[in-house]
GROMACS .gro file of N, CA, C and O in nm:
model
  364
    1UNK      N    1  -0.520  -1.229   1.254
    1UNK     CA    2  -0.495  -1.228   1.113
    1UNK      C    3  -0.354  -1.275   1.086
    1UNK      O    4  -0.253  -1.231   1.142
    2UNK      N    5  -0.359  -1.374   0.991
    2UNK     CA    6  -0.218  -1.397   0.959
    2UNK      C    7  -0.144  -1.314   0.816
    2UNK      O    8  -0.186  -1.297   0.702
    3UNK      N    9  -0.075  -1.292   0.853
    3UNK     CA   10   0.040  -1.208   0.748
    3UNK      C   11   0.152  -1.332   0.658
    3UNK      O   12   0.258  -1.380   0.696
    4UNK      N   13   0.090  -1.349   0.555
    4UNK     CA   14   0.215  -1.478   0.494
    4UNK      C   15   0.289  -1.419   0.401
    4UNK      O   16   0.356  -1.500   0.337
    5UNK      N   17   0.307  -1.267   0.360
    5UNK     CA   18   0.446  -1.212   0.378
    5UNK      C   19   0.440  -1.085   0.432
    5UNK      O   20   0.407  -0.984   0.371
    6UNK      N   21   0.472  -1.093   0.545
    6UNK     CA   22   0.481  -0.952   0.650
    6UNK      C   23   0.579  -0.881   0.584
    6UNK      O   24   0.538  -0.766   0.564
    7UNK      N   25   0.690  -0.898   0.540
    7UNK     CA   26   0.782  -0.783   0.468
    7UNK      C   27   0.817  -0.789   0.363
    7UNK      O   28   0.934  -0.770   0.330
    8UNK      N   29   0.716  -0.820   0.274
    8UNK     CA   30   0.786  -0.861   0.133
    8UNK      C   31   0.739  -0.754   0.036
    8UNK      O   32   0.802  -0.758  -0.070
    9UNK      N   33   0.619  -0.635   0.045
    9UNK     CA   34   0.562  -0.555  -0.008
    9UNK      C   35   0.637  -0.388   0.066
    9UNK      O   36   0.589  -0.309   0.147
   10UNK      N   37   0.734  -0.389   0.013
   10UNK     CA   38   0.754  -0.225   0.102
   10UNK      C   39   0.768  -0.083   0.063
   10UNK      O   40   0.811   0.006   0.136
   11UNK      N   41   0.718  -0.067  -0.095
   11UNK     CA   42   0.679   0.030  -0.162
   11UNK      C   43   0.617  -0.025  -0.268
   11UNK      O   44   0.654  -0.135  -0.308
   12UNK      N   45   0.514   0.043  -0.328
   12UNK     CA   46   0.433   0.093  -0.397
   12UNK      C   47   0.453   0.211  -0.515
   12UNK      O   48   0.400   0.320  -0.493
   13UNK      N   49   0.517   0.195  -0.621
   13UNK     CA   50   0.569   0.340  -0.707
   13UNK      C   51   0.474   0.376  -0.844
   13UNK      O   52   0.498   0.323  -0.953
   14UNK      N   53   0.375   0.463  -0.825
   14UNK     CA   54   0.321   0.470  -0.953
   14UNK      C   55   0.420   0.612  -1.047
   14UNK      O   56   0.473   0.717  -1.012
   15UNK      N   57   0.402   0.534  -1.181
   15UNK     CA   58   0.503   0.630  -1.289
   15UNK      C   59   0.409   0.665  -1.386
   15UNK      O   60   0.398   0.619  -1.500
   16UNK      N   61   0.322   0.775  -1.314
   16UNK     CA   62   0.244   0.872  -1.411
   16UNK      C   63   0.262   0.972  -1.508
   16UNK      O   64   0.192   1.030  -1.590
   17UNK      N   65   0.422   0.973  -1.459
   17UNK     CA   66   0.471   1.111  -1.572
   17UNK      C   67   0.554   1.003  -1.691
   17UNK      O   68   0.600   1.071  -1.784
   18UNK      N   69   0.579   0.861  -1.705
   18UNK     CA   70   0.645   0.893  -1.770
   18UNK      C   71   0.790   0.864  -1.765
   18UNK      O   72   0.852   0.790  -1.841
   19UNK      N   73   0.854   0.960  -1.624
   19UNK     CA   74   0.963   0.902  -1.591
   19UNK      C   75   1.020   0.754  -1.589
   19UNK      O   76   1.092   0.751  -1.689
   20UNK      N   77   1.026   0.648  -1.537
   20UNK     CA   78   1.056   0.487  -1.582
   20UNK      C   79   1.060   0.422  -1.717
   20UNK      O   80   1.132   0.367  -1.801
   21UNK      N   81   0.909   0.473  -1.680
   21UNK     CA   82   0.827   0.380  -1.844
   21UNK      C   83   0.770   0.486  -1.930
   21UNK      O   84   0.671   0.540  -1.880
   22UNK      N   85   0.812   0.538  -2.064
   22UNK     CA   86   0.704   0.541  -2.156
   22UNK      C   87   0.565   0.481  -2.205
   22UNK      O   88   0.592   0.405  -2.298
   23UNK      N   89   0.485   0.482  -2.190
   23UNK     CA   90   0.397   0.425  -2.276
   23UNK      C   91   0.292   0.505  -2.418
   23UNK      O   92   0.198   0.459  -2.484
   24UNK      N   93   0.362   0.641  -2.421
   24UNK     CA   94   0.303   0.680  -2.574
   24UNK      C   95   0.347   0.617  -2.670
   24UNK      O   96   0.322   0.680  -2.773
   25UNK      N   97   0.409   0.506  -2.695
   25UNK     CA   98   0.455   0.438  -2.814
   25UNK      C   99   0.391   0.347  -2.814
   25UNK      O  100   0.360   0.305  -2.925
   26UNK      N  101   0.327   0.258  -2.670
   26UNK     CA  102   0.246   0.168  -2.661
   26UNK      C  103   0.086   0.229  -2.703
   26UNK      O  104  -0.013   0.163  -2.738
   27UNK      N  105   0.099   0.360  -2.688
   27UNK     CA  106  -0.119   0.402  -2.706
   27UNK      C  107  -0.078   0.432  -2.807
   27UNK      O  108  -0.143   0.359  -2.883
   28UNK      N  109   0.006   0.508  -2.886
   28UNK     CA  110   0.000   0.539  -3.031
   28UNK      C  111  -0.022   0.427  -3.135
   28UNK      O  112  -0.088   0.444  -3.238
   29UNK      N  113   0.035   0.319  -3.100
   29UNK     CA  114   0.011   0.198  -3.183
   29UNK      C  115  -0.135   0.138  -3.134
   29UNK      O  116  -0.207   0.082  -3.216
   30UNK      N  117  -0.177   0.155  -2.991
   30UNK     CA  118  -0.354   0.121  -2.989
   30UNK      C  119  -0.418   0.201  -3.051
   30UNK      O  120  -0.531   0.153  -3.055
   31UNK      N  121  -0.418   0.334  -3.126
   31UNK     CA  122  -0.475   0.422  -3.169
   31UNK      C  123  -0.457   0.350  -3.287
   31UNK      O  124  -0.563   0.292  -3.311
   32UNK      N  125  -0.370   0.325  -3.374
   32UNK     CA  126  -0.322   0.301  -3.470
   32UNK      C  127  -0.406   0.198  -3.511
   32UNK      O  128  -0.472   0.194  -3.616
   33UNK      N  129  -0.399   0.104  -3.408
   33UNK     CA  130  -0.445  -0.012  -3.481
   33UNK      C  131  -0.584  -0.063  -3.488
   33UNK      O  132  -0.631  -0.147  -3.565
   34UNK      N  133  -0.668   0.039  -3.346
   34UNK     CA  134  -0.829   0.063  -3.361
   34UNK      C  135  -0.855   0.127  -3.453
   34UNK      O  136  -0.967   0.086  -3.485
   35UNK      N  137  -0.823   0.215  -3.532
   35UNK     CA  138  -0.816   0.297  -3.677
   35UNK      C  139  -0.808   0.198  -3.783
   35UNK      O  140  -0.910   0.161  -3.842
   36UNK      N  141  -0.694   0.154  -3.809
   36UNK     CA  142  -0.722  -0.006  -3.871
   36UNK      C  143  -0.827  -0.094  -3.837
   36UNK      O  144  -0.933  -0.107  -3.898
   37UNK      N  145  -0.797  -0.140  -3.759
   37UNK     CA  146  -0.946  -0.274  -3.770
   37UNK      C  147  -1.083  -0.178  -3.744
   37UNK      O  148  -1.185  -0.243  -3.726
   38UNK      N  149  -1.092  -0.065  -3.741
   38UNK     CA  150  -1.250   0.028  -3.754
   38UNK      C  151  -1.239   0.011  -3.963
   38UNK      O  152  -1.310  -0.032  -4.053
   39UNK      N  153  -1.150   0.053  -3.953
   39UNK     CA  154  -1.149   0.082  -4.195
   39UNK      C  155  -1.147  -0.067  -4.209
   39UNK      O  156  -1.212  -0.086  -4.312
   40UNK      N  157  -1.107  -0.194  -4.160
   40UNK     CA  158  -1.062  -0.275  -4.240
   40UNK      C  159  -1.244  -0.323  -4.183
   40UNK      O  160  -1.314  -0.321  -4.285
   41UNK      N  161  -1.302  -0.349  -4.097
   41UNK     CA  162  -1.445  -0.407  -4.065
   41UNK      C  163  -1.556  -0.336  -4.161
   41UNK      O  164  -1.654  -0.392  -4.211
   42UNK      N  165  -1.520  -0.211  -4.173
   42UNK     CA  166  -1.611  -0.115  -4.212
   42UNK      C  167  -1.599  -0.096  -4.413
   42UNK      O  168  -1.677  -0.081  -4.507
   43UNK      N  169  -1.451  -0.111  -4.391
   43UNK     CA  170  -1.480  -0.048  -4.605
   43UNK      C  171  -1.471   0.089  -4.589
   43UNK      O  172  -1.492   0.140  -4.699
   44UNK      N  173  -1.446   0.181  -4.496
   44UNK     CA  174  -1.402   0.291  -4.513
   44UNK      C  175  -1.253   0.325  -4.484
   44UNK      O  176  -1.194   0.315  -4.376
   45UNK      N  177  -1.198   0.376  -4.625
   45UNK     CA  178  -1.019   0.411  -4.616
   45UNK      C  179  -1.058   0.543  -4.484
   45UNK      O  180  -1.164   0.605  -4.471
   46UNK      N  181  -0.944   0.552  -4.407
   46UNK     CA  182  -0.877   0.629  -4.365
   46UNK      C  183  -0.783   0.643  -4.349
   46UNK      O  184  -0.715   0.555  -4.298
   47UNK      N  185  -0.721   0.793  -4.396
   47UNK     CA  186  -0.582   0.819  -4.371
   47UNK      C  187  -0.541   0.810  -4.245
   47UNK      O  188  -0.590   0.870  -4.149
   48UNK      N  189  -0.446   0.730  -4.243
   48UNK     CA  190  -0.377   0.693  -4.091
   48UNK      C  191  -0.309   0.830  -4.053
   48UNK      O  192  -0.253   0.906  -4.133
   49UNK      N  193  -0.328   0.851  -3.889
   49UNK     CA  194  -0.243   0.964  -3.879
   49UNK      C  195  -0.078   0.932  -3.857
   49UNK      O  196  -0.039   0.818  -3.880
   50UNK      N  197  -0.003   1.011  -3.823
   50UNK     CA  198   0.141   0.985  -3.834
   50UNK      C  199   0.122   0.982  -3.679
   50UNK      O  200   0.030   1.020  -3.607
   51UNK      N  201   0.239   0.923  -3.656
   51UNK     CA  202   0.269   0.943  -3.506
   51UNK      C  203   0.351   1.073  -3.422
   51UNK      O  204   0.411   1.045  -3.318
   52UNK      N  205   0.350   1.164  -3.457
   52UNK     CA  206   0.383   1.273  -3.436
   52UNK      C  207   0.231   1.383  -3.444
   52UNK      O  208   0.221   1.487  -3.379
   53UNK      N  209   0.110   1.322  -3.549
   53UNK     CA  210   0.018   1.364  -3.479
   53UNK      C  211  -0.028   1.350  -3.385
   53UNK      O  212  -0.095   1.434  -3.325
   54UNK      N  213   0.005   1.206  -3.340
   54UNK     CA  214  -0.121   1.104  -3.234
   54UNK      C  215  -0.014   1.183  -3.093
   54UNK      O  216  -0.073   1.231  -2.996
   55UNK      N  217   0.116   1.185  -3.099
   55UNK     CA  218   0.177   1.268  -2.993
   55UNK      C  219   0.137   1.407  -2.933
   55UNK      O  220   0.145   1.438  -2.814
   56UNK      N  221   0.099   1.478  -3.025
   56UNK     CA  222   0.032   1.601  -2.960
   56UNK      C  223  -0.093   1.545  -2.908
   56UNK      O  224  -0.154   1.616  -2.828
   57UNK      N  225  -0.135   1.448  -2.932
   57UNK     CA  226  -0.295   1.462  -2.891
   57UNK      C  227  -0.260   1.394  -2.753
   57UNK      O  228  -0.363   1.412  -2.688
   58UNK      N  229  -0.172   1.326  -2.674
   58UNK     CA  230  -0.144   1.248  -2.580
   58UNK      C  231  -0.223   1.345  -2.469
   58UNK      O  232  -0.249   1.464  -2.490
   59UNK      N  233  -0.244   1.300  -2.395
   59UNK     CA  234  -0.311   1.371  -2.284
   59UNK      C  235  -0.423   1.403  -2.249
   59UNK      O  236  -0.459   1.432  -2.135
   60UNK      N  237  -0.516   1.397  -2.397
   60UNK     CA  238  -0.690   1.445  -2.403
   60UNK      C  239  -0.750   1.361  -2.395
   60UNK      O  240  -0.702   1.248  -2.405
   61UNK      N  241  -0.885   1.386  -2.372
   61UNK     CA  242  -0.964   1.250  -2.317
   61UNK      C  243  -0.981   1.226  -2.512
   61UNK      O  244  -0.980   1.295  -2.613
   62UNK      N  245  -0.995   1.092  -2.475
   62UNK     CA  246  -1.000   0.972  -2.615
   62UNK      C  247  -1.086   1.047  -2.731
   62UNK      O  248  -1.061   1.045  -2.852
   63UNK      N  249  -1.174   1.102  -2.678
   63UNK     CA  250  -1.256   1.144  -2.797
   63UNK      C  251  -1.241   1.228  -2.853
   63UNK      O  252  -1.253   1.264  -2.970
   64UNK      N  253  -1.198   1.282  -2.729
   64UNK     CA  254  -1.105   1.451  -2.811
   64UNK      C  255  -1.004   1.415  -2.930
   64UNK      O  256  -1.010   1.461  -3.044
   65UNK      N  257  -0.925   1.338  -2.888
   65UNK     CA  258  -0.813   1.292  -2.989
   65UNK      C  259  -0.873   1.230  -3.119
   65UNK      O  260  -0.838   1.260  -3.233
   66UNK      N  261  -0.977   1.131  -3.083
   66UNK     CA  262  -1.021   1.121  -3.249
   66UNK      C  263  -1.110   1.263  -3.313
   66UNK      O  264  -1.100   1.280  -3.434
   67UNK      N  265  -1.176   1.340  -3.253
   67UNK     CA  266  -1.246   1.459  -3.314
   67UNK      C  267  -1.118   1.567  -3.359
   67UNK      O  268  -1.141   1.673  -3.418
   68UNK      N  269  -1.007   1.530  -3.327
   68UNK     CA  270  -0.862   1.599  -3.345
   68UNK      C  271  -0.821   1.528  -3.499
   68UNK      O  272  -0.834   1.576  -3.611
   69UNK      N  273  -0.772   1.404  -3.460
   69UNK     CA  274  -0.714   1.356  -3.567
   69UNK      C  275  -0.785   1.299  -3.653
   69UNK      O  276  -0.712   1.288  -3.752
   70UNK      N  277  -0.902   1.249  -3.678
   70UNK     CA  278  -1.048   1.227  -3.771
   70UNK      C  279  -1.143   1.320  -3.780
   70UNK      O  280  -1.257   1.284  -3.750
   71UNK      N  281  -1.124   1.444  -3.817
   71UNK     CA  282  -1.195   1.564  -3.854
   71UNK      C  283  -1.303   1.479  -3.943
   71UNK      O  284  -1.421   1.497  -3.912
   72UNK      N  285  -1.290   1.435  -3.997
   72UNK     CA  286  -1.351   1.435  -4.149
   72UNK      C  287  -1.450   1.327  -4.146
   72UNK      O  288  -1.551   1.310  -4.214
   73UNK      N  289  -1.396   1.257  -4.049
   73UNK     CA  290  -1.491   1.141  -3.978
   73UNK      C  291  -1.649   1.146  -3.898
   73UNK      O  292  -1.649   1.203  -3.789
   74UNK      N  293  -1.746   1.104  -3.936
   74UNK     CA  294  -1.874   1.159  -3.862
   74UNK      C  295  -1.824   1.090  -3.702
   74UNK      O  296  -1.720   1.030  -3.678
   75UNK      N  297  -1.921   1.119  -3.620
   75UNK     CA  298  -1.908   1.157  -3.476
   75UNK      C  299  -1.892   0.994  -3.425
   75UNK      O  300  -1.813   0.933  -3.353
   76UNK      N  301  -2.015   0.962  -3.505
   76UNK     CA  302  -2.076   0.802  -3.448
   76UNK      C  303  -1.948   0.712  -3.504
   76UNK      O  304  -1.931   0.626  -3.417
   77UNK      N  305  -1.863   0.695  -3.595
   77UNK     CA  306  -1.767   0.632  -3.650
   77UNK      C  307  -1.666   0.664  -3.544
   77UNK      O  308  -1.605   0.570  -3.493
   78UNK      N  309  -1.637   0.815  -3.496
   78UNK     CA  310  -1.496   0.802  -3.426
   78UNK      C  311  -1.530   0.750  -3.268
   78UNK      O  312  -1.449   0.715  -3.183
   79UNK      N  313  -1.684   0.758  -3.257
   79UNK     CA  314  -1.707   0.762  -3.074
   79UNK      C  315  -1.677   0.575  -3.086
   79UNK      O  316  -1.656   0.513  -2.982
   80UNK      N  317  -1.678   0.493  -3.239
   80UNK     CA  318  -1.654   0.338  -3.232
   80UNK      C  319  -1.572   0.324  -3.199
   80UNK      O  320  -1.557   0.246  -3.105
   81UNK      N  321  -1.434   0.411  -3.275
   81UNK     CA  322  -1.291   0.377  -3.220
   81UNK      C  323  -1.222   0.438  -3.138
   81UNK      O  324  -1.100   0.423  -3.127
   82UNK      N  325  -1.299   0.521  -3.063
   82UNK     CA  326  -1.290   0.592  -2.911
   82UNK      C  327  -1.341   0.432  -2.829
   82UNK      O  328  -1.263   0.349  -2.783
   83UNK      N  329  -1.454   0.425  -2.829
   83UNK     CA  330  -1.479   0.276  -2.749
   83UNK      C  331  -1.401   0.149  -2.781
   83UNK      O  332  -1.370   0.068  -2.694
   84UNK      N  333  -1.374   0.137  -2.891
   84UNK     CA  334  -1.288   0.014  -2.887
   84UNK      C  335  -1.120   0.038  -2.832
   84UNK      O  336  -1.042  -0.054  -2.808
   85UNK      N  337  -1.087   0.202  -2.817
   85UNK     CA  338  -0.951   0.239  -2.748
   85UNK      C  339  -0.972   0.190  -2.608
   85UNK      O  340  -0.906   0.092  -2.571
   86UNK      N  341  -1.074   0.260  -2.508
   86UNK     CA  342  -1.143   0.266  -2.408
   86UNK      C  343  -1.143   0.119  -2.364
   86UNK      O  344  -1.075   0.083  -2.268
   87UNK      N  345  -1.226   0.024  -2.442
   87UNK     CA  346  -1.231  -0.101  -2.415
   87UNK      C  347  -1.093  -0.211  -2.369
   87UNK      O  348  -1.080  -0.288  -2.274
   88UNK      N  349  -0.997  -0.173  -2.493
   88UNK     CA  350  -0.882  -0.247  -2.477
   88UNK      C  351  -0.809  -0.150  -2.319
   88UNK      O  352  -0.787  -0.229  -2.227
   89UNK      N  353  -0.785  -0.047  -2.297
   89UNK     CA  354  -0.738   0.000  -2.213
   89UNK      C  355  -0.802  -0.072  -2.077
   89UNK      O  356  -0.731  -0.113  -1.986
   90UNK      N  357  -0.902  -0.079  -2.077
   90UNK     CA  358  -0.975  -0.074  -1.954
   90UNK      C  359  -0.966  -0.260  -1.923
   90UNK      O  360  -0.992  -0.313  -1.815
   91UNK      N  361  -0.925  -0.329  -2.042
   91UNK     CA  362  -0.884  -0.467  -2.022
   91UNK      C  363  -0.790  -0.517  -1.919
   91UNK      O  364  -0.764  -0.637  -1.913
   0.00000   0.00000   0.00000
């Protein structure tokens, strides 16, 4: 087997907490903006949440967070912009 860079890979660092990189400012604005283009396709207003809501919700699985912050929202509307979060993430 040939190696065409034997020493060029010599750690590996995943930053799951946080520490390095933030990225709740990056999912709060994907939340944000699947919330938008779900009201702007659909014709239904929703109140946008603030970002200090979408912060407490950091950590729960996706659906939890919209059944959190879209109470008022039927199930099948938030599980859309749970999948279209899901979708872009998983891009």
């Amino acid at each position: 087997m040939i190696h065409l860079f034997p020493n060029k890979i010599r750690l590996i660092a995943f930053d799951i907490d946080g520490t390095i990189f933030s990225s709740e400012n990056i999912i709060s604005e994907v939340y944000k903006d699947s919330i938008e283009n779900f009201s702007q396709s659909t014709g239904i207003h929703i109140e946008m949440p603030s970002h200090d809501e979408i912060m407490l919700q950091i950590g729960k699985p996706v659906k939890t967070i919209f059944k959190n912050l879209l109470p008022h929202l039927a199930e099948h509307y938030r599980d859309k912009i749970s999948d279209s979060v899901l979708q872009f993430l998983c891009e």
